[in-house]
Amino acid sequence: MLYVHVPEQAEHWRALLQAALPEITVLAAPAEVDPLAVRYLACWRPPAGLFARFPDLRAVFALGAGVDRFVTRPDLAPAVALVRLSDAGMARQMIEYVRIGLLRFQRRIDDYAAQQARGLWQPLPARAAEEMRVTVLGLGALGAAVAQALAADGYVVRGWSRSAHQLAAVDCRHGEAALDALLADSDALVMLLPNTDATRGLLDARRLALLPAGAIVINAGRGEQLDLDALLAGLQAGRLGGAQLDVFAEEPLPATHPAWQTPRLYLSPHVAAMTLPGPSVQQLAVALRALEAGQPPLGLVDRQRGY
Ligand code: NDP
Ligand code: OXD
């Protein structure tokens, strides 16, 4: 049996999953579920203790890409497979989100909005894509797609990951030792990393200070990876050119946080790439059948590595 725990859209997800997996029973109403019969669980924000309720669980399907809130859960036994979404329609959304962030500053859209408020008609110089060095941190399902889309747009694109990668038209580097030099040579930084012990606090004040004057920072990975106070200080001082942030260490961002009022900082409420039920259900169904056949599914998380 597959139990889907998405309280706000329970019946929608249940019906989609049942249609995609006619060979198993899919339930979403807790009262109908016999915990001993549950082999698979699909959820996104699992409440504390959820996993421990099902003693015969084989796999948990995270209905999102980042699994930082799953890998640290003490109630998720090591033997239970953890499977996440890999792209499933999110890469295209992420490409759009990053393009918006780059173009807003590159084409001076933010400056024109400020000028409009003052009734000022004043053309400003803009930068061509070919003049902009963009570094993408994380070359996974999302980062690789973003890096390749930006390269096709004409940007000078560098990518950074834990292990070596090869991507057409992207200068790929890997390992922590390569990071500082990349930052010092970037007009824009795009963060698409998972939240792990190795990435938390990665973009600290020292590393942010390596970015050239006027650089743009876009973070859609996780807020814990970026020193927000240092970023705000860089923006307030006019040293950084602008920032677009979708993720925060504390979500929702508290209403009193100074980030809301910081000039040249554009915020969104963790919506850069949202889970699309249609493609997600199709991917989950393929993954579940792979597990049943004893094969490793797409999106299988390495729990030691943390992503
Ligand atoms: P993947 O697991 O496919 O890719 C992760 C990438 O990060 C890999 O290239 C990996 O390197 C790299 N990486 C991991 N650890 C390190 C490290 N210590 N140093 C350098 N590189 C590292 O993830 P996705 O692309 O699917 O998603 C990335 C993240 O985006 C998610 O974990 C989530 O936090 C965030 N996200 C945000 C969304 C939003 O709406 N804001 C929506 C969806 C995801 P390697 O290839 O060598 O393993
Ligand atoms: C995420 C997601 O990981 O929404 O942020 O999938």
Coordinates of N, CA and C and ligand atoms in Angstrom, one line a residue, residues 44-45 62-69 84-85 90 94 142 220-222 246-247 251 270-275, ligand 2:
W44 N 5.5 15.7 1.6 CA 6.5 16.7 1.4 C 6.9 17.3 2.8
R45 N 6.0 17.7 3.6 CA 6.4 18.3 4.9 C 5.9 17.3 6.0
A62 N 9.8 11.8 -1.4 CA 9.7 13.2 -1.1 C 9.1 13.9 -2.3
L63 N 8.0 14.6 -2.1 CA 7.4 15.3 -3.3 C 8.0 16.7 -3.5
G64 N 9.3 16.7 -3.5 CA 10.1 17.9 -3.8 C 11.5 17.4 -4.1
A65 N 12.4 18.4 -4.4 CA 13.8 18.1 -4.8 C 14.8 18.0 -3.6
G66 N 14.6 19.0 -2.7 CA 15.6 19.1 -1.6 C 15.1 18.2 -0.5
V67 N 16.0 17.4 0.1 CA 15.5 16.4 1.1 C 16.2 16.7 2.4
D68 N 16.6 18.0 2.7 CA 17.3 18.3 3.9 C 16.4 18.0 5.1
R69 N 15.1 18.2 5.0 CA 14.2 17.9 6.1 C 13.8 16.5 6.2
R84 N 13.7 11.2 -4.1 CA 13.2 12.6 -4.3 C 12.8 12.8 -5.7
L85 N 12.3 14.0 -6.0 CA 12.0 14.3 -7.4 C 13.3 14.9 -8.1
M90 N 10.6 20.8 -12.8 CA 11.1 22.0 -12.0 C 12.2 22.7 -12.7
M94 N 12.9 26.7 -12.9 CA 14.1 27.3 -12.3 C 14.9 28.1 -13.4
L142 N 18.7 20.5 -11.6 CA 18.3 21.9 -11.8 C 19.5 22.7 -12.3
A220 N 18.4 30.1 -5.0 CA 17.2 29.3 -5.0 C 17.5 27.9 -4.4
G221 N 18.7 27.8 -3.8 CA 19.0 26.4 -3.2 C 18.4 26.3 -1.8
R222 N 19.1 26.8 -0.8 CA 18.5 26.8 0.6 C 19.2 28.1 1.3
D246 N 15.0 33.3 -3.1 CA 13.8 32.6 -3.0 C 13.7 31.7 -1.7
V247 N 14.8 31.6 -1.1 CA 14.9 30.7 0.1 C 15.6 31.4 1.3
E251 N 11.8 30.3 7.2 CA 10.6 30.5 6.3 C 9.3 30.3 7.0
H270 N 9.8 31.1 -1.6 CA 10.1 29.7 -2.0 C 9.2 29.1 -3.1
V271 N 9.2 29.8 -4.2 CA 8.4 29.4 -5.3 C 9.1 29.3 -6.6
A272 N 10.5 29.3 -6.6 CA 11.2 29.3 -7.8 C 10.9 28.2 -8.7
A273 N 10.8 27.0 -8.2 CA 10.3 25.8 -8.9 C 9.4 25.0 -8.1
M274 N 8.2 24.9 -8.4 CA 7.2 24.2 -7.6 C 7.0 22.8 -8.1
T275 N 6.6 22.0 -7.2 CA 6.2 20.6 -7.5 C 5.0 20.6 -8.4
Ligands
OXD2 C1 12.5 22.2 -2.9 C2 11.3 21.9 -3.6 O1 13.3 21.4 -2.7 O2 10.4 22.8 -3.6 O3 12.6 23.4 -2.4 O4 11.2 20.9 -4.3

